[in-house]
Coordinates of C-alpha atoms in Angstrom, one line a residue:
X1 CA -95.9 152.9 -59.2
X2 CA -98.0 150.2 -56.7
X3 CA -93.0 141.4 -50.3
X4 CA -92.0 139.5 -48.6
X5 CA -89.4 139.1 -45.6
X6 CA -85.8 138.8 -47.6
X7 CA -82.8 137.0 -46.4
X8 CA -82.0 138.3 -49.2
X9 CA -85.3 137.3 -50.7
X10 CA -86.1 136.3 -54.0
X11 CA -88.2 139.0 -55.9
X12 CA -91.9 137.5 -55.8
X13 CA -94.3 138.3 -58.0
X14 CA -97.1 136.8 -56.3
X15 CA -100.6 137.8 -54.9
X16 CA -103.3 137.2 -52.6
X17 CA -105.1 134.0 -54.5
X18 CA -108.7 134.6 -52.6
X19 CA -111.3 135.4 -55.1
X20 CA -109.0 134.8 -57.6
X21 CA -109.6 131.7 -60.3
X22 CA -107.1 129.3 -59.5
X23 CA -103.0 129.8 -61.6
X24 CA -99.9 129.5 -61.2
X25 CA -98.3 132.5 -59.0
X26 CA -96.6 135.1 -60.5
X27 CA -92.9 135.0 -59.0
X28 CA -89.2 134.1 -59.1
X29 CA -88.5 130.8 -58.3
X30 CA -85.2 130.2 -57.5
X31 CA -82.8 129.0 -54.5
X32 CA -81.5 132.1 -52.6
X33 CA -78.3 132.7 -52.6
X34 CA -76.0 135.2 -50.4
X35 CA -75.1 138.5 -51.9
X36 CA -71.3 138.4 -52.3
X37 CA -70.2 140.9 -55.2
X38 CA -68.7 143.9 -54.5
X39 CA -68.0 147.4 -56.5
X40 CA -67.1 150.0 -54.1
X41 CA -63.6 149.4 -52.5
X42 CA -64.7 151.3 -49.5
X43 CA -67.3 149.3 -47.5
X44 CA -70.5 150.4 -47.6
X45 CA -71.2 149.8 -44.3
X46 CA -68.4 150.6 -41.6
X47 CA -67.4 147.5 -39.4
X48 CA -68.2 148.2 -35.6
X49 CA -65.5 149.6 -33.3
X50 CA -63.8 146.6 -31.4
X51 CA -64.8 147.5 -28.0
X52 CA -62.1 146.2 -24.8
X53 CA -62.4 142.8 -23.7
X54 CA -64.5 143.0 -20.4
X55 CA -65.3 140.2 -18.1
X56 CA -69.4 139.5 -18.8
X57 CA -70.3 139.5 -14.9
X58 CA -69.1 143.3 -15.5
X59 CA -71.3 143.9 -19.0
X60 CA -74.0 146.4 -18.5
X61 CA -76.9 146.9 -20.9
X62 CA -78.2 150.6 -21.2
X63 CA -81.7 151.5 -20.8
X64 CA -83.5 152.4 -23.6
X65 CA -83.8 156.7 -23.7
X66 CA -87.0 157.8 -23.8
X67 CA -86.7 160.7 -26.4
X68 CA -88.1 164.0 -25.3
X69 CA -91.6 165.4 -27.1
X70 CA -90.8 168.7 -28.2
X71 CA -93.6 171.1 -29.9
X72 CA -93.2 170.7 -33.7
X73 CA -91.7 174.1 -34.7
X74 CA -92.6 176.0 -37.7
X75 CA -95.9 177.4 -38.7
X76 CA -98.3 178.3 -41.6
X77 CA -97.9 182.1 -41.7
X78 CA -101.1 184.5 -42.6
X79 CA -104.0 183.1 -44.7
X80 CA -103.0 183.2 -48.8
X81 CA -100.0 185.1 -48.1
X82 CA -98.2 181.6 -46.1
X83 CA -98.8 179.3 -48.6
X84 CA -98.0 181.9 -51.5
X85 CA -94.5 182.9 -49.9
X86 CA -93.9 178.6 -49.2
X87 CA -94.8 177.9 -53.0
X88 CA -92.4 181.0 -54.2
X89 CA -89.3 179.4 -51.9
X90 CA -90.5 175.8 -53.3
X91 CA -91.0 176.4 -57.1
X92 CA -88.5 179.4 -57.5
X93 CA -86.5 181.1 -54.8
X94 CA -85.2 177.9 -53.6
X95 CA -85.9 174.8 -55.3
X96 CA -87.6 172.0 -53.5
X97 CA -84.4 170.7 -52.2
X98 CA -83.1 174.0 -50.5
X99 CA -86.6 174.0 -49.6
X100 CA -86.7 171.5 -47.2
X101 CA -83.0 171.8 -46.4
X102 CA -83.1 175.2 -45.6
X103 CA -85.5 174.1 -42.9
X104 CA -84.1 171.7 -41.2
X105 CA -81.4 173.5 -40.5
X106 CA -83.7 176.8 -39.1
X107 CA -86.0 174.6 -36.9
X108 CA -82.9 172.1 -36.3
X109 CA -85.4 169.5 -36.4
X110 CA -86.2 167.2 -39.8
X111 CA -90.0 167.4 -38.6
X112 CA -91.9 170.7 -39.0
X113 CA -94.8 172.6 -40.3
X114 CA -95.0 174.7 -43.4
X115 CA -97.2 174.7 -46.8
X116 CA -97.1 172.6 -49.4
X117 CA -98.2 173.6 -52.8
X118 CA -100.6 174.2 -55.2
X119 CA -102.1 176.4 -52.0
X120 CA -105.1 178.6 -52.4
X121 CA -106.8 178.5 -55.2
X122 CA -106.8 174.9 -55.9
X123 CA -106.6 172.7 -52.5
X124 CA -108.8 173.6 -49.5
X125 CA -105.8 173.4 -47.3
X126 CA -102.0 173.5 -48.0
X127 CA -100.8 172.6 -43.8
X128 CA -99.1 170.0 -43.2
X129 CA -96.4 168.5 -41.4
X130 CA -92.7 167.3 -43.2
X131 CA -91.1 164.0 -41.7
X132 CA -87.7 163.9 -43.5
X133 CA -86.1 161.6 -41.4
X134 CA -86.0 157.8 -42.2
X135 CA -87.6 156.9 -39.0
X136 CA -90.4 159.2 -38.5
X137 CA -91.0 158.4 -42.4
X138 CA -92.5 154.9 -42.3
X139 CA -95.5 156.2 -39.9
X140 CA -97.0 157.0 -43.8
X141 CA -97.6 153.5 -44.4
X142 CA -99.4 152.6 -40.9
X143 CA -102.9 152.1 -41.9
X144 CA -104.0 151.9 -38.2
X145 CA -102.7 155.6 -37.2
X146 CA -103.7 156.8 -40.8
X147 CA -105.2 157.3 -43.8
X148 CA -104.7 157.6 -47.5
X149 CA -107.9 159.0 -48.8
X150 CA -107.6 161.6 -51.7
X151 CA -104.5 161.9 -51.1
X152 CA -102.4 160.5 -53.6
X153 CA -101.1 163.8 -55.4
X154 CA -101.0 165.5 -52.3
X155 CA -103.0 168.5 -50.8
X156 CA -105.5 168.8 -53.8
X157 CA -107.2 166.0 -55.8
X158 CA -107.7 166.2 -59.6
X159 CA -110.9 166.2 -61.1
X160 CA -112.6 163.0 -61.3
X161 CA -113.6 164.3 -64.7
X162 CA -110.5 163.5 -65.9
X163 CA -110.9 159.4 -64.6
X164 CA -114.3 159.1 -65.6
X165 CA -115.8 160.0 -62.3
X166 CA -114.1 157.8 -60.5
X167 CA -111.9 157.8 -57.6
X168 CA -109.7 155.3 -59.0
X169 CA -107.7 153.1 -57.0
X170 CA -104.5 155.4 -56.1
X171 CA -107.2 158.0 -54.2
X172 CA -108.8 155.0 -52.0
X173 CA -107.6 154.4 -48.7
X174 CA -107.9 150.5 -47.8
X175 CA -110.8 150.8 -45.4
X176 CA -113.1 151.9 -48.0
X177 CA -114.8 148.6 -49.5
X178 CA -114.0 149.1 -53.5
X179 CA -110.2 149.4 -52.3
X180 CA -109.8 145.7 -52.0
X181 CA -111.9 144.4 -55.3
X182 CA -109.6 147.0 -57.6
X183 CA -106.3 145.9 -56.0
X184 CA -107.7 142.5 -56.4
X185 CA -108.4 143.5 -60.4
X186 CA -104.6 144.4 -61.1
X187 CA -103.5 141.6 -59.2
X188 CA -105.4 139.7 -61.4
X189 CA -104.3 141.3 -64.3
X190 CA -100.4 141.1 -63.8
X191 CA -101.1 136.9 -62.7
X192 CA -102.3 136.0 -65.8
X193 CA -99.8 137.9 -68.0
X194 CA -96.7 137.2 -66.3
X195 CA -95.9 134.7 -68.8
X196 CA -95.9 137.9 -71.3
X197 CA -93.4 140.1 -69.4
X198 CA -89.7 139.1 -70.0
X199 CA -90.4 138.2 -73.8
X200 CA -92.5 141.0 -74.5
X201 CA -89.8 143.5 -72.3
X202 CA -86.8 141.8 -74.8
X203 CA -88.6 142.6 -77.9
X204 CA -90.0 146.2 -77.0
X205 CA -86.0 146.9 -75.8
X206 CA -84.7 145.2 -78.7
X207 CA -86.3 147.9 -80.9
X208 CA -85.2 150.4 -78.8
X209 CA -81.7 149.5 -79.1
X210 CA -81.7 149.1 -82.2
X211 CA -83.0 152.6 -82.8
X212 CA -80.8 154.2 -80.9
X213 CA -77.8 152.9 -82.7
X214 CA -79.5 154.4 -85.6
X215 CA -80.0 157.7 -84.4
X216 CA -75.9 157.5 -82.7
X217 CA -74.5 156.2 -86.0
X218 CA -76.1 159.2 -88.2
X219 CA -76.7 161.8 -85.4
X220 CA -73.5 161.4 -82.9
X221 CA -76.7 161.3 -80.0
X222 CA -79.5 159.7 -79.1
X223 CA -82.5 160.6 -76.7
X224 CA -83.1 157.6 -74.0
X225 CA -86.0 159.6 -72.5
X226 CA -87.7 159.8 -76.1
X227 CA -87.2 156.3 -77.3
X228 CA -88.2 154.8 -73.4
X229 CA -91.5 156.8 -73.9
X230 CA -92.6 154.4 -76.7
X231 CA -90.9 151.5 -76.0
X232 CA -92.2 151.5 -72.2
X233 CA -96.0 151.9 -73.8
X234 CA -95.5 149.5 -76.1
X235 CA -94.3 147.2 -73.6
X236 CA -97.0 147.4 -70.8
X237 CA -99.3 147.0 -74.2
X238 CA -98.2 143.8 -75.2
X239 CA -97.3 142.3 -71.9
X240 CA -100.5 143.3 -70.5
X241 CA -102.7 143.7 -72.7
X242 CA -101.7 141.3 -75.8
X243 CA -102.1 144.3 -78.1
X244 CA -100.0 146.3 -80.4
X245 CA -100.3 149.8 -80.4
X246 CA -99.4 150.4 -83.8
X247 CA -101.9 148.1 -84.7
X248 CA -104.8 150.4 -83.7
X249 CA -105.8 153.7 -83.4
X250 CA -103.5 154.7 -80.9
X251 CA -100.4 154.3 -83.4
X252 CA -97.6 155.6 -81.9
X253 CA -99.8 158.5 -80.2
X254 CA -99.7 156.9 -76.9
X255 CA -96.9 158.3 -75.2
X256 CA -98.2 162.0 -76.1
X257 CA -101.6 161.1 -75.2
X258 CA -100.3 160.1 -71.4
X259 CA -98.0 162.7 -70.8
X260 CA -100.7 165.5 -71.6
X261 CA -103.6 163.7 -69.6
X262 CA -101.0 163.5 -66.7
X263 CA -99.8 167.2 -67.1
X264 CA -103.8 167.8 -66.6
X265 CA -103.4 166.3 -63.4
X266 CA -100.0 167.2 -62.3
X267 CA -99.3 170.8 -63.6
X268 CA -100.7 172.4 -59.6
X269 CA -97.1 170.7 -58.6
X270 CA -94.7 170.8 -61.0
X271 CA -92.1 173.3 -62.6
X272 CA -92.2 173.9 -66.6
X273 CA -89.9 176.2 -67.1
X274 CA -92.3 179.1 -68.3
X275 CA -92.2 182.7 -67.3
X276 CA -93.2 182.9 -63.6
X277 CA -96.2 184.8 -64.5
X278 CA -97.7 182.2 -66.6
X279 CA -96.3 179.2 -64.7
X280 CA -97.3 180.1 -60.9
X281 CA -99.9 182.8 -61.7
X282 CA -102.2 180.3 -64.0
X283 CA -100.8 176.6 -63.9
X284 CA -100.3 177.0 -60.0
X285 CA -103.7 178.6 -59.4
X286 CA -106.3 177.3 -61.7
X287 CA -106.9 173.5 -62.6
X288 CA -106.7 172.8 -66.4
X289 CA -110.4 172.2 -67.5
X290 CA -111.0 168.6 -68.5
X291 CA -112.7 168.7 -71.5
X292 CA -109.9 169.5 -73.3
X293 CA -108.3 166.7 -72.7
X294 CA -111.5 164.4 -73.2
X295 CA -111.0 163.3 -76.6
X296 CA -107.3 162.1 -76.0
X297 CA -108.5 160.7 -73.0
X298 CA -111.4 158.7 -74.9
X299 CA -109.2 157.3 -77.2
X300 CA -106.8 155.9 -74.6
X301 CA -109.6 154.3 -72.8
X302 CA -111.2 152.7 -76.1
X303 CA -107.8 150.9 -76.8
X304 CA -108.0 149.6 -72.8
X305 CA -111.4 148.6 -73.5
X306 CA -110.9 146.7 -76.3
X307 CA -108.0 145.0 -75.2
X308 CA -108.7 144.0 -71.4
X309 CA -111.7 141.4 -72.0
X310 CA -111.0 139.0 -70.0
X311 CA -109.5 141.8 -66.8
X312 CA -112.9 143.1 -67.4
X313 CA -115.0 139.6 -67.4
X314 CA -112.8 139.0 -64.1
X315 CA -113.7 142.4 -62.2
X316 CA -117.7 141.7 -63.2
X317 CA -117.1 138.4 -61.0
X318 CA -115.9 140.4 -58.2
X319 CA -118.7 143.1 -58.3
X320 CA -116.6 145.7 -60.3
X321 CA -118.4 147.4 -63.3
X322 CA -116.5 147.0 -66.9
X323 CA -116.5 151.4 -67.3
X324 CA -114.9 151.4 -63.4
X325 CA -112.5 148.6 -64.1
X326 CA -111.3 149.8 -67.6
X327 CA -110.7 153.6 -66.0
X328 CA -108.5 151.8 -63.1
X329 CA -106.8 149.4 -65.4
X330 CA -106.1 152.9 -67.5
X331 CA -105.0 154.7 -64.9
X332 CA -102.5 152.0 -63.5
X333 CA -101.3 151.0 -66.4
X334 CA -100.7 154.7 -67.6
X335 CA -100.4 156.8 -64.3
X336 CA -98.5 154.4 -62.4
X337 CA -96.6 152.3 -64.7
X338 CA -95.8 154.1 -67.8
X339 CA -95.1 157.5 -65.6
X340 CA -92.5 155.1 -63.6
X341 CA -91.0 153.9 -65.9
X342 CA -90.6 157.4 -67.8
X343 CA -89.1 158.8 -64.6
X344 CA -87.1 156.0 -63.4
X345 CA -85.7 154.4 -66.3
X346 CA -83.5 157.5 -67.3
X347 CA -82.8 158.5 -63.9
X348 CA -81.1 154.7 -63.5
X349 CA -78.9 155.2 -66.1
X350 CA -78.1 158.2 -65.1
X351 CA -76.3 157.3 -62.1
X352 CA -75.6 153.7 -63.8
X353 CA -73.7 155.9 -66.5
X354 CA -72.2 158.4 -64.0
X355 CA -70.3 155.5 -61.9
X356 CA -68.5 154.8 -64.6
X357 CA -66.7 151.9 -66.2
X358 CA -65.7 150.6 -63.5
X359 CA -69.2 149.3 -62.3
X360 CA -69.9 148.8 -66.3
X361 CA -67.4 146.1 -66.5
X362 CA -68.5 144.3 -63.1
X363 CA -72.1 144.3 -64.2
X364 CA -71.2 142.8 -67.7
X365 CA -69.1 140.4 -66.0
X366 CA -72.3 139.0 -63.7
X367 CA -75.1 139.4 -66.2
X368 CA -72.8 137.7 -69.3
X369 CA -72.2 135.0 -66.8
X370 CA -75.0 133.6 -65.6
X371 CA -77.2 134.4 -68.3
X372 CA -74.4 132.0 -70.0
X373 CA -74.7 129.8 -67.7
X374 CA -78.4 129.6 -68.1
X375 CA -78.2 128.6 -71.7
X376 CA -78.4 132.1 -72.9
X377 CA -81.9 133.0 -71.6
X378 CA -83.0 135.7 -69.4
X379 CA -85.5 134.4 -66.7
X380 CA -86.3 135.6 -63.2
X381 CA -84.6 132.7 -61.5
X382 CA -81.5 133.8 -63.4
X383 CA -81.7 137.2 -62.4
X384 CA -81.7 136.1 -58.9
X385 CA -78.1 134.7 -59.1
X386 CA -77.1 138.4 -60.2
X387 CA -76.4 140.1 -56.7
X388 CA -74.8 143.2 -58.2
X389 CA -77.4 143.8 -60.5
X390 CA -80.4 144.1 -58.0
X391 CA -78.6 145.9 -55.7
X392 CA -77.7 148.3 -58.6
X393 CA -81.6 148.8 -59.2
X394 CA -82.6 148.9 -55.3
X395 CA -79.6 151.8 -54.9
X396 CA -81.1 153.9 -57.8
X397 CA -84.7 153.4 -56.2
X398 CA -83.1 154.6 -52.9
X399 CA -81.0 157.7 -54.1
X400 CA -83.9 159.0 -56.6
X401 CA -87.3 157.4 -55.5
X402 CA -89.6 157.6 -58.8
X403 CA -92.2 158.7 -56.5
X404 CA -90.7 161.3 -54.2
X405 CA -93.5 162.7 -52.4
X406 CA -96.4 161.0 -49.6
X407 CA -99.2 162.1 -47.9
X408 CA -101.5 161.1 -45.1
X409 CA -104.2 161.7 -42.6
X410 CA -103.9 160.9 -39.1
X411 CA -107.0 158.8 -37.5
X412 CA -106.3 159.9 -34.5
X413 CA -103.3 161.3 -32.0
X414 CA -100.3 159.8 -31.6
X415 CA -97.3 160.2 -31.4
X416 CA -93.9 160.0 -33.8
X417 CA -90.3 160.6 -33.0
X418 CA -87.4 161.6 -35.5
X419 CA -83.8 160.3 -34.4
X420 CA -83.7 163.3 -31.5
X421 CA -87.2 164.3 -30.3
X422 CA -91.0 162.8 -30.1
X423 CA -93.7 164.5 -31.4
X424 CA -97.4 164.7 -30.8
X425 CA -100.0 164.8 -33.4
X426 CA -103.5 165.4 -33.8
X427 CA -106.6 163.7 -35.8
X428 CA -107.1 165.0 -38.8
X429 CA -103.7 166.6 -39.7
X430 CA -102.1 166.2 -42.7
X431 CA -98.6 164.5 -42.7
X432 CA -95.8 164.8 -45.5
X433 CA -92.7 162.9 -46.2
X434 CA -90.1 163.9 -49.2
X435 CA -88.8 160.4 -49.7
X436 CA -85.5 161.1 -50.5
X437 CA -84.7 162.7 -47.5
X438 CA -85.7 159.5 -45.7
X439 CA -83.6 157.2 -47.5
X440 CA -80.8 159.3 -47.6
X441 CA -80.7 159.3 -43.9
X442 CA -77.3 159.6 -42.9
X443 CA -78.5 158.2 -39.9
X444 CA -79.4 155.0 -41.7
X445 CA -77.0 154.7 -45.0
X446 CA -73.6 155.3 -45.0
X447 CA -71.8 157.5 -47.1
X448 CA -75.9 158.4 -47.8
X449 CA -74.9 160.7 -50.7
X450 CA -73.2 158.5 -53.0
X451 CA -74.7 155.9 -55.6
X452 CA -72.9 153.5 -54.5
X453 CA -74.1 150.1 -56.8
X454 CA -73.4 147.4 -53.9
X455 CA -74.8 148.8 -51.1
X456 CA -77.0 146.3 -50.8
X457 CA -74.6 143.2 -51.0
X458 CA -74.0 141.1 -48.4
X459 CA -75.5 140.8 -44.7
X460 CA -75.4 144.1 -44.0
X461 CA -76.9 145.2 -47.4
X462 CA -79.3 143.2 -46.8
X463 CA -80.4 144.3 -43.2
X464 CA -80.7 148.0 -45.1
X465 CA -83.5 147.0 -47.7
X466 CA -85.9 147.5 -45.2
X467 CA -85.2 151.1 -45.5
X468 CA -85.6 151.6 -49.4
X469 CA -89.6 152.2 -49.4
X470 CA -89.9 154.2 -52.8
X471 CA -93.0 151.4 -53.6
X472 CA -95.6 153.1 -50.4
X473 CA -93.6 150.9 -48.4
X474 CA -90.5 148.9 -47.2
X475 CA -89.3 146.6 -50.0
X476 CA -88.8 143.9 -47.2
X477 CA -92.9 143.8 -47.6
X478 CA -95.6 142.9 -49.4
X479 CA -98.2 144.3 -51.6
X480 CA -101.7 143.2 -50.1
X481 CA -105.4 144.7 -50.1
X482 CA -105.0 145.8 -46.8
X483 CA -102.0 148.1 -47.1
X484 CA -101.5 151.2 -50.0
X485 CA -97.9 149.4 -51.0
X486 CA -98.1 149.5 -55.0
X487 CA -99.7 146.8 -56.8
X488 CA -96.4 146.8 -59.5
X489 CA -93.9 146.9 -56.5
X490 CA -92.5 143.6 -57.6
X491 CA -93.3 144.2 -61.3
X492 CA -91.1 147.6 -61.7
X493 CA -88.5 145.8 -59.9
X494 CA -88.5 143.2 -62.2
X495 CA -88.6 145.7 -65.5
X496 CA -85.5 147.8 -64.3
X497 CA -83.6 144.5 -63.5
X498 CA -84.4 143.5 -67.3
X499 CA -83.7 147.3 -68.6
X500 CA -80.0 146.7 -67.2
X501 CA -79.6 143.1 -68.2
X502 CA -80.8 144.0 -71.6
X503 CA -78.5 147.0 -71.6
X504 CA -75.3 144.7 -70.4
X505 CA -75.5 142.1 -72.5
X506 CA -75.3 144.1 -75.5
X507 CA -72.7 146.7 -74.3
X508 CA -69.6 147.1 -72.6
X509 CA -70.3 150.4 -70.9
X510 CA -72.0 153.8 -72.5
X511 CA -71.8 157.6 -72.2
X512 CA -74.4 159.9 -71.2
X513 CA -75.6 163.8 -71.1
X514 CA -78.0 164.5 -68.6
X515 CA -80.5 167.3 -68.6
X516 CA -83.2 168.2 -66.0
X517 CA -86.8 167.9 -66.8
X518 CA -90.4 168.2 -65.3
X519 CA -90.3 164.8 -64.9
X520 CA -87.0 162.9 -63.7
X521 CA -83.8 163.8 -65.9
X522 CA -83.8 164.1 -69.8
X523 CA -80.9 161.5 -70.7
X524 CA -79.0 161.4 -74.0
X525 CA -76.5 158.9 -74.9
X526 CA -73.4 160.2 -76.5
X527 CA -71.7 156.6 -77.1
X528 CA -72.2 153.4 -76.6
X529 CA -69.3 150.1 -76.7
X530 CA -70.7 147.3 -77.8
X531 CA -70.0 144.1 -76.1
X532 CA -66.2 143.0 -76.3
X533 CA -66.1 139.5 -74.2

């Protein structure tokens, strides 16, 4: 899941034109206008103290504090046995949350070492150090103090076997050559379908809807998680790609085809819910071999190649190979895109449908009336003139980040600080931040624990957006060749706007039951009110 400076900007969907044939750019174009809705009757932000009324000649300015460097507490415990103990509390006794909670509150410090998993035998090296703290966080995205090489899933790096031996583009850290002509590929790629998106979007989330009401009217429920699998695949295949799964030999195999190559490349970190012994004793030590995933795999990437001609005639121009570009345009389009929008979709409504009807009707109210205003179409400049609505989407990618977890190398020493203490660290460690620690900083949000929809409305809101960084980044920046901020920052952005305009145009508000899953939450509706006004 791969900006510019926002006042409070326009969403831009827009990229680096050098080396690029010459198009239109892909963005919203709209004027701005101030963010003035509002759900929450508590402000989100307090209002500053009113301070005594003292004569300026009196006025003093503090100094600035420098912050004491303290040792970074913690440690790695014995060979084997640290790691194995740190993946028991992580995966079993604790829970990744008690995890990192529990040690905070031992070291009293939200930066420390411990292990990470998998652990022996599957990385070389589980040490590293946490940054949980929204300001020590953003030193993961400084590309001159580090690096992001192999280490997109962490501590270990999947086979290449699995990509056809490639490190594709997630494993590349900028200052490696091929970084820039890949990024440069799926720039490409989204510019000259961004015509495709919003129609395509409607009609995949049409069928959706309309299968859901289906599966309510005859069943009393309906799986969200299981109907966004398809309709997200079939989506990023006919926006992207122009091609209809069901059309080929794909079917309506797709989603199952994904979700077992990524479990080949994911299962070292993640939870199934299988007996311990088989779960942490096999999945947690041992990499699935790839060749039993190869024929699934070959199939997906037949259907890429077939359908990304003139992606592929484009990456030959820039020195690319066809094979290389069609396993990076695979992997984006079904790693990163597909996998965010099967954990973030569900996880938005989730919250969405926890805050209840209150925010239901205010969001129905906004999107109703400009799209009515607009003459009854969705477009991007339309969106813009829906403040609730986009803050609604950047507070769901605050409170639950679709990619939680980030990893990076130092170049050399330096050193960090946390809200209480600086820290020194060396070349070559390993550095760690659990994303929704950071941007639940109570330090930095208010009230940090709450959804709360229009948090980011307003001036203040605003000011805070620099502070949602769930894209490799802060959402107050840009995607560029020279930084590891997703490629589909602005492009995910735009799809969970649509999923909630879509989802409020047709309905008045809509019941949920929420389940936990490997991936993000399992979400079922139980009702939903169709559109009254």
């Amino acid at each position: 899941m791969a900006s510019s400076s926002l006042t409070f900007s326009p969403l831009h969907l827009q990229f680096p034109s050098s080396k690029l044939p010459p198009s239109k750019p892909f963005k919203f174009e709209s004027t701005l206008h101030p963010i003035k809705a509002s759900v929450s009757e508590k402000q989100s932000i307090a209002p500053p103290a009113q301070l005594p009324s003292t004569p300026p000649a009196t006025v003093v300015v503090p100094e600035l504090k420098k912050l004491p460097i303290r040792k970074i507490p913690g440690n790695y415990g014995l060979p084997f046995i640290g790691p194995y103990i740190d993946r028991q509390d992580y995966f079993y006794n604790q829970g990744r949350y008690e995890f990192f909670r529990s040690r905070i509150q031992k070291f009293k410090s939200t930066v420390f070492r411990t292990n990470m998993p998998p652990g022996p035998l599957i990385s070389s090296s589980s040490k590293v150090i946490v940054l949980l703290d929204g300001k020590s966080f953003p030193v993961l995205f400084d590309t001159d103090k580090v690096e992001k090489k192999d280490l997109f899933t962490g501590t270990f790096m999947p086979s290449t076997e699995l990509t056809g031996g490639y490190r594709v583009l997630s494993y590349l850290d900028p200052s490696e050559p091929s970084h820039a002509k890949l990024k440069q590929v799926m720039f490409f790629l989204l510019s000259s379908r961004r015509d495709k998106v919003i129609p395509e979007f409607q009609n995949c989330y049409t069928e959706l809807f309309e299968n859901l009401e289906r599966d309510l009217s005859s069943q009393g429920k309906a799986s969200f998680s299981q109907a966004n699998d398809q309709a997200a695949f079939n989506f990023l295949a006919r926006s992207l790609y122009g091609a209809n799964p069901a059309d080929s030999n794909l079917g309506s195999d797709g989603p199952n085809l994904v979700s077992k190559w990524v479990l080949f490349q994911l299962h070292p970190l993640l939870s199934l819910g299988l007996p311990r012994p088989i779960e942490d004793g096999f999945l947690h030590n041992f990499s699935l071999p790839p060749f039993l995933i190869k024929k699934d795999y070959q199939r997906l990437y037949d259907f890429f190649y077939q359908n990304s001609t003139p992606v592929l005639d484009q990456a030959e121009k820039m020195g690319v190979s066809r094979d290389e570009a069609c396993h990076n345009l695979l992997f984006a389009t079904c790693f990163n895109s597909f996998g965010g929008m099967k954990f973030f979709f569900p996880n938005m409504l989730k919250w969405v449908g926890r805050a209840g009807l209150k925010l239901h009707t205010k969001l129905a109210e906004e999107i109703r009336s400009v799209i009515k205003s607009n003459g009854g179409k969705i477009t991007m400049a339309a969106m813009e003139r829906m403040p609730l609505m986009k803050s609604t989407v950047y507070e769901a990618l605050r409170i639950e980040p679709p990619v939680p977890s980030q990893y990076a190398k130092a170049k050399r020493d330096f050193i960090i600080e946390s809200h209480d203490a600086a820290f020194r660290i060396k070349e070559g460690e390993i550095l760690f931040g659990f994303q929704p620690f950071a941007t639940k900083d109570s330090r930095i949000f208010d009230r940090s624990e709450e959804f709360l929809a229009d948090r980011f409305v307003g001036e203040n809101g605003e000011k805070l957006l620099k502070h949602v960084v769930w894209s490799n980044g802060p959402e107050t920046e840009r995607s560029t060749i020279n930084n590891k901020q997703c490629v589909g920052k602005d492009f995910v952005v735009l799809v969970s706007r649509l999923l909630l305009v879509e989802m409020f145009l047709r309905y008045d508000s809509f019941d949920i039951e929420v389940a936990p899953s490997p991936l993000g939450a399992s979400v079922t509706l139980s009702s939903l009110k169709r559109a009254s006004f």
